[in-house]
Coordinates of C-alpha atoms and ligand atoms in Angstrom, one line a residue:
M1 CA -10.9 60.4 -160.7
D2 CA -12.7 58.7 -158.6
N3 CA -16.3 58.2 -160.4
L4 CA -18.5 59.8 -158.1
M5 CA -21.7 58.4 -160.2
Q6 CA -23.8 56.1 -158.1
D7 CA -23.7 52.0 -159.0
F8 CA -27.5 51.3 -160.4
P9 CA -26.4 47.8 -161.6
L10 CA -28.6 47.3 -165.2
R11 CA -31.0 44.5 -164.1
V12 CA -34.2 43.5 -165.4
T13 CA -35.6 43.0 -162.1
N14 CA -35.4 47.1 -162.0
I15 CA -37.6 47.2 -165.0
I16 CA -41.0 45.3 -163.1
D17 CA -39.9 47.0 -160.5
H18 CA -40.3 50.9 -162.4
A19 CA -43.7 49.7 -164.0
A20 CA -45.6 48.7 -160.6
K21 CA -43.7 51.8 -158.7
Y22 CA -44.6 54.5 -161.4
H23 CA -47.4 52.9 -163.6
P24 CA -48.7 50.3 -161.3
N25 CA -52.6 50.7 -162.9
R26 CA -51.2 50.1 -166.7
K27 CA -53.5 46.6 -168.4
I28 CA -52.4 43.9 -168.8
I29 CA -56.2 42.3 -171.2
S30 CA -54.7 37.9 -171.8
K31 CA -55.8 35.9 -173.7
D32 CA -55.6 32.0 -171.4
T33 CA -55.7 28.6 -173.1
S34 CA -58.7 28.4 -172.7
G35 CA -60.5 31.5 -174.8
K36 CA -60.7 33.6 -172.0
I37 CA -59.3 37.0 -171.1
I38 CA -58.5 38.2 -167.7
E39 CA -57.2 41.5 -167.2
T40 CA -54.4 42.4 -164.6
N41 CA -51.8 45.2 -164.1
Y42 CA -48.3 45.9 -163.8
N43 CA -48.5 45.9 -159.5
Q44 CA -50.6 41.9 -159.7
I45 CA -47.1 40.6 -162.4
R46 CA -44.1 42.4 -160.5
K47 CA -46.1 40.5 -157.0
N48 CA -46.5 37.2 -159.2
S49 CA -43.0 37.7 -160.1
L50 CA -42.1 38.3 -156.4
K51 CA -44.6 34.7 -155.6
V52 CA -42.7 33.2 -158.1
S53 CA -39.3 33.6 -157.4
S54 CA -39.6 33.8 -153.8
A55 CA -41.0 29.4 -154.2
L56 CA -38.0 29.2 -156.7
N57 CA -36.2 30.2 -154.2
D58 CA -37.9 27.5 -152.0
M59 CA -37.2 25.1 -154.3
G60 CA -34.0 24.4 -154.9
I61 CA -33.8 26.5 -157.8
K62 CA -29.9 28.0 -157.3
K63 CA -28.3 31.0 -158.8
G64 CA -27.1 30.4 -162.9
D65 CA -29.9 27.5 -162.7
V66 CA -31.8 27.1 -166.7
I67 CA -35.5 26.8 -166.7
G68 CA -37.4 26.1 -169.5
V69 CA -40.0 28.4 -170.6
M70 CA -42.3 26.6 -172.9
A71 CA -45.6 28.7 -173.4
W72 CA -47.7 31.3 -175.6
N73 CA -47.7 35.3 -175.0
N74 CA -49.7 35.9 -171.3
H75 CA -49.3 37.4 -168.5
R76 CA -49.1 34.5 -166.7
H77 CA -45.4 33.5 -169.2
L78 CA -44.7 38.0 -168.5
E79 CA -44.7 37.3 -164.2
V80 CA -42.4 34.2 -165.4
W81 CA -40.3 36.5 -167.4
Y82 CA -39.4 38.5 -164.5
G83 CA -39.8 36.0 -161.5
I84 CA -37.1 33.1 -162.9
P85 CA -34.2 36.2 -162.9
G86 CA -35.4 37.1 -160.1
A87 CA -34.7 33.5 -158.2
G88 CA -31.1 34.3 -160.3
A89 CA -32.3 31.8 -162.7
I90 CA -32.1 32.0 -166.5
N91 CA -34.4 31.9 -168.7
H92 CA -34.7 29.1 -171.7
N93 CA -36.8 30.2 -173.9
L94 CA -38.6 27.0 -176.1
N95 CA -40.2 26.9 -178.9
P96 CA -42.9 24.2 -179.0
R97 CA -42.8 24.4 -183.3
L98 CA -38.9 23.2 -183.0
F99 CA -38.3 19.2 -184.3
S100 CA -38.2 16.9 -181.0
E101 CA -34.6 16.2 -181.8
Q102 CA -34.2 20.5 -181.7
L103 CA -36.1 20.2 -178.5
I104 CA -34.0 17.6 -176.8
Y105 CA -31.0 18.8 -178.0
I106 CA -31.3 22.5 -176.1
I107 CA -32.8 21.5 -173.3
N108 CA -30.8 18.7 -172.4
H109 CA -27.4 21.1 -174.2
A110 CA -28.7 24.0 -171.4
E111 CA -29.1 22.2 -168.9
D112 CA -32.5 23.2 -167.9
K113 CA -33.5 21.7 -164.4
M114 CA -37.1 22.4 -164.6
L115 CA -39.9 24.2 -166.8
I116 CA -43.2 26.4 -167.3
I117 CA -45.5 25.4 -169.3
D118 CA -48.9 25.7 -171.1
S119 CA -51.2 23.1 -170.1
D120 CA -52.1 22.5 -173.8
L121 CA -48.2 21.9 -174.5
V122 CA -47.6 19.8 -171.8
P123 CA -48.2 16.6 -174.6
V124 CA -44.8 18.4 -176.0
I125 CA -42.9 17.7 -173.5
E126 CA -44.4 14.7 -172.3
K127 CA -42.7 12.8 -175.9
I128 CA -39.6 14.2 -175.5
I129 CA -39.1 14.0 -171.4
D130 CA -37.3 11.0 -170.7
Q131 CA -34.4 12.3 -173.1
C132 CA -34.0 15.0 -170.8
P133 CA -32.5 13.2 -167.8
L134 CA -31.8 17.4 -166.1
V135 CA -35.4 18.7 -165.7
K136 CA -35.9 17.4 -162.0
A137 CA -39.1 19.7 -161.9
C138 CA -42.6 21.0 -163.8
V139 CA -44.6 23.6 -163.5
I140 CA -47.8 24.1 -165.6
L141 CA -49.2 27.3 -166.2
C142 CA -53.1 26.6 -165.1
D143 CA -55.0 27.2 -161.9
E144 CA -55.0 24.1 -159.0
N145 CA -57.9 21.8 -160.2
V146 CA -57.5 22.1 -164.3
L147 CA -54.2 20.7 -163.8
P148 CA -54.5 17.8 -166.0
E149 CA -53.3 14.1 -166.5
N150 CA -49.4 14.0 -167.4
N151 CA -45.8 11.4 -166.9
L152 CA -44.0 14.2 -166.2
P153 CA -41.6 14.9 -163.0
N154 CA -42.6 16.2 -159.7
A155 CA -45.3 18.9 -161.8
I156 CA -47.6 20.8 -160.2
S157 CA -49.3 23.6 -161.3
Y158 CA -49.2 27.3 -161.5
E159 CA -51.2 28.3 -159.4
K160 CA -50.3 25.9 -156.6
L161 CA -47.3 27.2 -157.4
L162 CA -47.9 31.0 -156.6
S163 CA -49.4 30.0 -152.7
T164 CA -46.3 28.8 -151.7
G165 CA -44.5 31.9 -153.0
N166 CA -44.0 35.4 -151.3
E167 CA -44.8 39.1 -152.8
N168 CA -42.5 40.4 -150.1
F169 CA -39.5 38.7 -151.7
S170 CA -36.3 40.6 -152.2
W171 CA -34.8 39.8 -155.7
I172 CA -31.8 36.9 -156.1
K173 CA -28.8 40.4 -156.6
G174 CA -26.8 39.7 -158.7
E175 CA -24.0 41.6 -161.2
E176 CA -25.3 43.2 -164.0
T177 CA -23.7 40.5 -166.0
D178 CA -25.4 38.0 -165.2
A179 CA -27.0 35.9 -167.2
C180 CA -30.2 36.3 -167.7
G181 CA -31.8 34.9 -170.9
I182 CA -30.8 32.4 -174.0
C183 CA -32.3 31.8 -177.0
Y184 CA -31.2 29.0 -179.3
T185 CA -30.9 29.8 -183.2
S186 CA -33.7 28.5 -185.2
G187 CA -30.5 26.3 -186.2
T188 CA -31.3 24.8 -189.9
T189 CA -28.0 24.6 -191.1
G190 CA -27.0 21.9 -188.0
N191 CA -27.3 22.6 -184.1
P192 CA -28.8 25.5 -183.3
K193 CA -26.5 27.2 -181.5
G194 CA -27.3 29.4 -177.2
V195 CA -27.2 33.4 -177.2
V196 CA -26.8 33.9 -173.8
Y197 CA -28.3 38.1 -172.3
T198 CA -27.7 39.7 -169.6
H199 CA -29.5 41.7 -167.4
R200 CA -27.2 44.7 -168.9
S201 CA -27.6 43.7 -172.7
N202 CA -31.1 43.2 -172.3
T203 CA -31.8 46.5 -170.4
L204 CA -29.5 48.6 -172.9
H205 CA -31.7 47.3 -175.4
A206 CA -34.7 47.8 -174.5
L207 CA -33.2 51.3 -173.4
T208 CA -32.4 51.4 -177.1
Q209 CA -35.4 50.3 -178.7
A210 CA -37.7 52.1 -176.7
A211 CA -36.0 55.7 -178.5
P212 CA -38.3 57.8 -180.8
D213 CA -36.3 56.8 -183.7
M214 CA -37.5 52.8 -183.1
L215 CA -40.4 52.3 -181.5
N216 CA -41.7 55.7 -180.0
L217 CA -42.8 53.7 -177.9
S218 CA -44.5 55.7 -174.0
S219 CA -47.0 55.3 -171.4
Q220 CA -49.1 56.5 -174.0
D221 CA -49.5 53.3 -176.1
S222 CA -50.9 50.2 -176.0
I223 CA -48.5 47.3 -177.5
M224 CA -49.3 43.8 -178.5
P225 CA -46.8 41.4 -179.1
V226 CA -48.0 38.0 -182.2
V227 CA -44.2 37.2 -182.5
P228 CA -44.3 34.9 -179.9
L229 CA -41.6 35.7 -176.5
F230 CA -40.0 32.4 -177.8
H231 CA -38.9 34.0 -180.5
A232 CA -35.1 35.9 -180.7
N233 CA -36.1 36.6 -177.1
G234 CA -39.5 38.0 -177.5
W235 CA -37.8 40.8 -179.7
S236 CA -37.3 42.5 -176.2
I237 CA -41.9 43.4 -176.2
A238 CA -41.4 42.3 -172.0
Y239 CA -38.7 44.7 -171.5
T240 CA -39.0 47.6 -173.5
A241 CA -42.8 48.0 -172.7
P242 CA -43.1 48.2 -168.7
L243 CA -39.3 49.8 -169.7
V244 CA -41.5 52.8 -170.4
G245 CA -45.4 52.0 -168.7
A246 CA -46.9 50.6 -171.6
S247 CA -49.4 48.5 -171.5
I248 CA -49.4 45.1 -172.9
I249 CA -52.5 42.8 -174.6
F250 CA -51.5 39.5 -174.6
P251 CA -52.7 37.3 -177.7
G252 CA -53.1 33.9 -176.7
G253 CA -51.7 30.8 -178.8
D254 CA -54.6 31.8 -181.3
M255 CA -52.8 33.4 -184.4
S256 CA -56.2 33.2 -185.5
P257 CA -56.4 36.5 -187.6
K258 CA -59.7 36.8 -186.1
S259 CA -58.9 36.7 -183.0
L260 CA -55.5 38.6 -183.5
Y261 CA -57.5 41.5 -184.7
E262 CA -59.9 41.0 -181.7
M263 CA -56.9 41.6 -179.7
L264 CA -56.3 44.4 -181.4
E265 CA -59.6 46.1 -182.1
K266 CA -59.0 46.7 -177.7
G267 CA -57.5 49.6 -177.9
V268 CA -53.9 48.2 -179.4
T269 CA -51.8 51.0 -181.1
I270 CA -49.1 49.2 -181.7
T271 CA -48.0 45.3 -183.1
A272 CA -45.3 43.6 -184.0
A273 CA -45.0 39.9 -186.4
V274 CA -43.1 38.5 -188.6
P275 CA -45.3 39.5 -192.6
T276 CA -46.7 35.9 -193.5
V277 CA -48.7 36.6 -189.8
W278 CA -49.9 40.0 -191.0
L279 CA -50.6 38.9 -195.1
L280 CA -53.7 36.5 -193.4
L281 CA -54.7 39.6 -190.8
L282 CA -55.2 41.4 -194.3
S283 CA -57.3 39.1 -196.3
F284 CA -59.2 39.2 -192.7
L285 CA -59.8 42.4 -192.9
E286 CA -60.4 42.7 -197.0
N287 CA -62.5 40.0 -197.1
E288 CA -65.0 39.7 -194.0
K289 CA -64.0 44.9 -194.5
R290 CA -63.4 45.2 -191.0
T291 CA -61.3 48.0 -190.4
L292 CA -58.7 48.7 -187.6
S293 CA -60.2 51.2 -185.5
S294 CA -57.1 51.7 -182.7
L295 CA -54.2 50.6 -184.9
K296 CA -51.2 53.1 -185.1
R297 CA -47.6 51.0 -186.4
V298 CA -46.9 47.7 -187.3
V299 CA -43.4 46.7 -186.3
I300 CA -42.9 44.4 -189.6
G301 CA -39.3 41.6 -189.7
G302 CA -38.1 38.5 -189.5
S303 CA -37.9 38.6 -193.4
S304 CA -39.0 41.1 -195.8
C305 CA -41.5 42.6 -196.4
P306 CA -43.0 42.7 -199.7
R307 CA -44.2 46.2 -200.1
S308 CA -47.8 45.4 -201.1
V309 CA -48.0 44.7 -196.9
I310 CA -46.9 47.8 -196.5
E311 CA -49.2 49.8 -198.5
D312 CA -52.2 48.1 -197.9
F313 CA -52.2 48.4 -194.0
Q314 CA -50.7 52.5 -195.2
N315 CA -53.2 53.0 -198.1
K316 CA -56.6 50.9 -196.6
Y317 CA -56.2 51.6 -193.1
G318 CA -54.3 54.3 -191.8
V319 CA -50.5 52.1 -189.9
R320 CA -47.9 53.1 -190.1
V321 CA -45.0 49.8 -190.9
L322 CA -42.3 50.3 -189.1
H323 CA -39.8 47.4 -190.5
A324 CA -37.4 46.3 -189.6
W325 CA -34.4 44.0 -188.8
G326 CA -32.8 42.1 -186.6
M327 CA -31.5 38.5 -185.2
T328 CA -31.4 36.6 -182.3
E329 CA -28.0 37.7 -181.3
L330 CA -29.1 41.4 -181.5
S331 CA -31.3 40.7 -178.8
P332 CA -32.6 40.7 -181.4
L333 CA -33.3 44.5 -182.4
G334 CA -30.9 45.6 -185.7
T335 CA -32.5 48.6 -187.5
I336 CA -35.9 50.2 -188.5
C337 CA -37.2 52.3 -191.2
S338 CA -38.8 55.2 -189.2
F339 CA -37.7 58.5 -191.3
K340 CA -35.0 61.1 -190.6
P341 CA -35.7 64.2 -191.9
E342 CA -34.6 63.2 -195.2
V343 CA -36.7 61.4 -196.2
E344 CA -39.9 63.3 -194.0
R345 CA -39.2 65.1 -197.6
L346 CA -39.5 63.3 -200.3
D347 CA -42.7 62.2 -201.9
D348 CA -45.2 59.2 -201.6
K349 CA -43.8 56.8 -203.3
E350 CA -39.8 57.5 -202.9
K351 CA -40.5 57.5 -199.3
L352 CA -42.5 53.7 -200.6
N353 CA -38.7 53.5 -202.0
V354 CA -36.7 53.7 -198.4
Q355 CA -39.8 51.3 -196.1
E356 CA -39.0 48.7 -199.2
T357 CA -35.1 49.1 -196.7
T358 CA -35.3 48.2 -193.3
G359 CA -34.0 51.7 -191.3
H360 CA -31.2 52.7 -189.6
P361 CA -29.3 51.3 -186.5
P362 CA -30.3 53.0 -182.5
F363 CA -26.8 53.9 -180.8
G364 CA -25.6 51.2 -179.3
V365 CA -25.7 49.1 -182.6
D366 CA -22.9 49.8 -185.3
L367 CA -22.8 48.2 -189.7
K368 CA -20.6 47.8 -191.9
I369 CA -21.0 46.0 -194.8
T370 CA -17.6 44.6 -197.0
D371 CA -16.5 42.6 -199.7
D372 CA -15.0 39.4 -200.1
N373 CA -12.0 40.6 -199.1
Q374 CA -13.4 41.9 -196.4
T375 CA -12.9 45.4 -197.6
E376 CA -15.5 48.2 -196.0
I377 CA -17.7 49.1 -199.8
A378 CA -19.8 52.2 -200.3
W379 CA -22.8 53.3 -198.8
D380 CA -24.4 54.1 -201.8
G381 CA -27.9 51.9 -201.1
E382 CA -26.5 49.7 -205.0
T383 CA -23.2 47.4 -204.1
Q384 CA -24.0 44.4 -201.4
G385 CA -22.5 43.1 -199.7
D386 CA -22.3 41.1 -196.8
L387 CA -23.2 42.7 -193.0
W388 CA -20.9 42.8 -189.8
C389 CA -22.4 44.1 -186.6
K390 CA -21.4 45.2 -183.7
G391 CA -23.2 47.2 -180.8
V392 CA -24.3 46.9 -176.6
A393 CA -26.1 43.3 -177.3
V394 CA -24.8 41.8 -179.8
V395 CA -23.7 38.0 -179.6
K396 CA -20.0 37.8 -178.0
R397 CA -19.9 34.0 -178.6
Y398 CA -22.2 31.1 -178.4
L399 CA -23.1 28.7 -175.1
K400 CA -20.8 26.3 -174.7
M401 CA -18.4 26.8 -178.7
E402 CA -15.2 27.5 -177.6
E403 CA -14.5 30.7 -180.2
D404 CA -16.3 33.4 -180.0
A405 CA -18.6 34.5 -182.9
V406 CA -17.2 38.0 -183.7
D407 CA -13.6 39.3 -185.5
D408 CA -10.6 40.3 -183.2
E409 CA -12.6 44.0 -183.7
S410 CA -16.1 42.7 -181.8
W411 CA -17.4 42.1 -185.7
F412 CA -19.5 40.1 -185.8
N413 CA -21.4 38.4 -189.1
T414 CA -24.4 38.3 -189.2
G415 CA -24.8 36.0 -192.6
D416 CA -27.1 38.6 -194.5
V417 CA -26.1 40.5 -197.6
A418 CA -26.7 44.2 -197.2
T419 CA -26.3 47.4 -199.3
I420 CA -26.5 51.0 -197.2
D421 CA -27.3 53.6 -198.5
S422 CA -25.7 57.6 -198.4
N423 CA -28.7 58.5 -195.6
G424 CA -27.2 54.7 -193.4
Y425 CA -30.4 53.1 -194.4
M426 CA -30.2 49.5 -194.6
R427 CA -32.1 46.4 -197.1
I428 CA -30.8 43.1 -196.3
T429 CA -30.9 41.3 -200.2
D430 CA -30.4 37.7 -199.0
R431 CA -29.3 34.8 -196.7
S432 CA -25.2 34.5 -197.5
K433 CA -26.8 31.1 -198.6
D434 CA -29.5 31.8 -200.4
V435 CA -28.0 34.6 -203.1
I436 CA -29.1 33.6 -206.8
K437 CA -25.1 33.8 -208.7
S438 CA -26.5 34.0 -212.3
G439 CA -22.3 34.5 -214.5
G440 CA -20.8 35.0 -211.2
E441 CA -23.2 38.3 -211.1
W442 CA -25.6 37.9 -207.3
I443 CA -29.3 38.1 -207.7
S444 CA -31.9 38.9 -205.1
S445 CA -34.0 36.3 -204.4
I446 CA -36.0 39.3 -201.8
D447 CA -36.5 41.6 -204.0
L448 CA -38.2 38.7 -206.7
E449 CA -40.7 37.7 -203.2
N450 CA -41.2 41.1 -202.8
A451 CA -42.2 41.6 -206.4
A452 CA -44.0 38.4 -207.6
V453 CA -46.4 38.9 -203.8
G454 CA -47.4 41.3 -205.6
H455 CA -49.3 39.8 -207.8
P456 CA -53.2 39.4 -207.2
D457 CA -53.1 35.1 -207.1
V458 CA -50.0 35.1 -205.3
A459 CA -50.5 34.5 -202.0
E460 CA -46.4 33.2 -200.8
A461 CA -43.4 33.0 -203.3
A462 CA -40.0 32.1 -202.4
A463 CA -37.1 32.3 -205.5
V464 CA -34.6 30.3 -205.5
G465 CA -31.3 29.6 -207.6
V466 CA -31.9 25.4 -210.3
P467 CA -28.3 25.0 -211.7
H468 CA -27.9 25.7 -215.2
P469 CA -25.5 25.1 -218.3
K470 CA -24.5 28.9 -219.0
W471 CA -25.2 31.5 -216.5
D472 CA -24.8 28.7 -213.1
E473 CA -28.0 29.2 -211.8
R474 CA -30.8 31.3 -213.1
P475 CA -33.5 32.4 -210.6
I476 CA -37.3 30.8 -210.4
L477 CA -40.4 31.7 -208.8
V478 CA -42.1 28.5 -206.6
I479 CA -45.9 30.3 -205.9
V480 CA -48.8 29.3 -204.6
T481 CA -52.0 30.5 -205.5
K482 CA -55.1 32.3 -203.1
D483 CA -57.0 30.0 -204.7
G484 CA -54.6 26.4 -204.7
K485 CA -54.5 26.8 -208.4
E486 CA -52.6 27.0 -211.0
A487 CA -51.8 30.2 -212.2
D488 CA -51.2 32.1 -215.6
K489 CA -47.1 32.2 -215.6
N490 CA -45.7 34.6 -217.8
S491 CA -48.2 37.2 -216.7
I492 CA -46.5 36.9 -212.7
I493 CA -42.7 36.7 -214.8
D494 CA -43.8 40.3 -215.9
H495 CA -45.5 41.0 -212.9
V496 CA -41.9 40.6 -211.2
A497 CA -40.6 41.9 -214.5
N498 CA -42.2 45.1 -214.2
K499 CA -39.9 45.3 -211.1
I500 CA -36.7 44.3 -211.0
A501 CA -33.0 44.7 -214.3
K502 CA -33.4 42.5 -217.1
W503 CA -31.7 39.8 -216.0
Q504 CA -33.5 39.0 -213.0
K505 CA -36.2 38.3 -214.8
P506 CA -36.6 34.5 -213.7
D507 CA -36.9 32.2 -215.1
D508 CA -40.2 28.8 -215.0
V509 CA -42.5 28.8 -212.0
L510 CA -43.5 26.3 -210.4
F511 CA -46.8 25.9 -208.7
V512 CA -46.7 24.3 -205.1
P513 CA -49.4 23.2 -202.8
E514 CA -47.1 25.1 -199.8
I515 CA -44.3 26.3 -198.9
P516 CA -42.6 24.8 -195.9
H517 CA -41.5 27.1 -193.0
T518 CA -38.9 27.3 -190.5
A519 CA -40.4 27.7 -186.4
T520 CA -40.4 30.9 -186.3
G521 CA -42.3 30.9 -189.4
K522 CA -39.8 31.8 -192.2
I523 CA -39.7 30.0 -195.3
S524 CA -37.3 27.3 -195.2
K525 CA -35.1 27.4 -198.8
L526 CA -33.5 23.7 -197.2
E527 CA -36.8 22.1 -196.7
L528 CA -37.7 24.0 -200.3
R529 CA -35.0 22.8 -202.1
K530 CA -35.5 19.3 -201.1
V531 CA -39.0 19.8 -202.0
I532 CA -38.0 21.3 -205.5
S533 CA -35.4 18.3 -206.0
E534 CA -37.8 15.7 -205.1
L535 CA -40.6 16.9 -207.9
N536 CA -37.3 15.9 -210.0
Y537 CA -37.9 20.3 -212.0
K538 CA -34.9 21.2 -214.1
H539 CA -34.7 24.2 -216.0
P540 CA -36.0 24.7 -218.6
D541 CA -33.1 25.1 -221.3
T542 CA -32.2 21.6 -219.9
H543 CA -35.3 20.5 -221.5
Ligands
ADP601 P1 -34.5 32.7 -187.1 O1 -34.0 32.2 -188.5 O2 -34.9 31.5 -185.7 O3 -36.3 32.6 -187.0 P2 -33.6 34.8 -186.5 O4 -34.7 35.6 -185.9 O5 -32.9 35.4 -185.3 O6 -34.1 33.8 -186.1 O7 -33.7 35.5 -188.1 C1 -32.4 36.3 -188.6 C2 -32.6 36.3 -189.5 O8 -33.3 37.1 -190.0 C3 -32.0 37.4 -189.4 O9 -29.9 37.3 -189.9 C4 -31.9 37.7 -191.7 O10 -32.4 36.6 -192.2 C5 -34.4 37.8 -191.5 N1 -34.6 38.9 -191.4 C6 -34.8 39.6 -190.6 N2 -35.4 40.8 -190.4 C7 -35.7 40.4 -191.5 C8 -35.6 41.3 -193.0 N3 -36.7 42.7 -192.7 N4 -35.9 41.7 -194.3 C9 -34.6 40.4 -194.0 N5 -34.1 39.7 -193.6 C10 -34.7 39.4 -191.9

């Protein structure tokens, strides 16, 4: 039988059209680079996005061209977020915290023709621009009268670009499977790899992410993406919020807890970021004796969320934690820990145990865990194995790679190690390369770190395996203390030992002034191992 249903292409421009038509006055509040607060709405955002599309079109940007964007979370970023795909082009998110070599590599590898940059990030691009020969023009996200002096090719201000644009432009048409955005993985081992999202994958992802058991996002919400739009597809918030007509509060580039707190108090009901951001905010709230007046939910992902953070948010501030797992390759949502009825029935302590897992997937994401022979293993909440994923917004092949990133049945090997329990709640125990292997058994570095962070003297903790003559590897903790001074090792080890099996107990504690982080704010185990070797650290049993 013929297909008798309409052809409604899943293009991301339909998302902003919908927001502007049905939620035109919903507030978008944004902090710009000078600290000024700007208020706009979806109607205005769409008009400016159309101007961006038409101006890019006039400048010769064609379908499939790639435009690099290096910007903080602000309203202009949202306008180009839609203006670029509206011109048929592809939005390549650039993380300003990457090393120069990595930035050069990804700008050249993705073949960025133009760059759009926040004005305070111009120096980052100036340093590398002579090594990016394909970039022919730059747009600086500022007013004409504050355009900074620069040596960038054909640089114009954003306001100048808008002034040449036409708000009655029609979005460039195309297929729903056209490329829409590119985000590179952080490349902790080897070169970064490009994940190319399509209009279709981004739209489907936003639909699934908004669902009640996921973000449960609606037009009643004000969402503040603290996670940068350049990290892992911006956790898709710039698609999901307009899709449901939620208000957006953009915090700008000021990540200080004080600034985040002030922005949260502008009526934010839900926010999202990696755990390190929340550790700092929680200590600010504690020290300054502040409360959170509107916040109801906080999405925490990107790395494992310590139990103490979940407890603090929920017990002290009445904010429900939604622990989430995702990856750049998944657009990025994999799972969220919301309560199914079988969890809602549990007592508070048991619920907290469940919240230490990263929860369950939405429709459109499928998971499995396997042993070394790639045979599926039991969902008993105990047995750990390699985590695989497939879904509507999961990578098939990285940009310009010859081989698929998935097996014959479309399973993508996430590189994570996990357990899944009988209710389908998944718990990440490690990245496979970070697992500590002691006497043939695996010890979860994440479990040790999360337990250590609960100790009152500990600001940040990393667990690593160090060579051991009898057990191959044994775990030690690398600790940054709250006051920067060395604390009592045994007290920390005993605190952790209370929460894990006896044989997993860390053998030693190494105090350091700081722990190295990746460009996305996670602990960099690679760099940390270098630090440990530079310190010439040896396991106590080898002395
Ligand atoms: P980057 O490494 O550049 O930050 P991603 O955001 O794509 O890139 O990182 C994805 C990885 O982050 C996952 O494979 C997993 O190892 C880790 N991760 C994400 N969320 C969690 C979580 N809630 N708990 C533990 N690990 C997580």
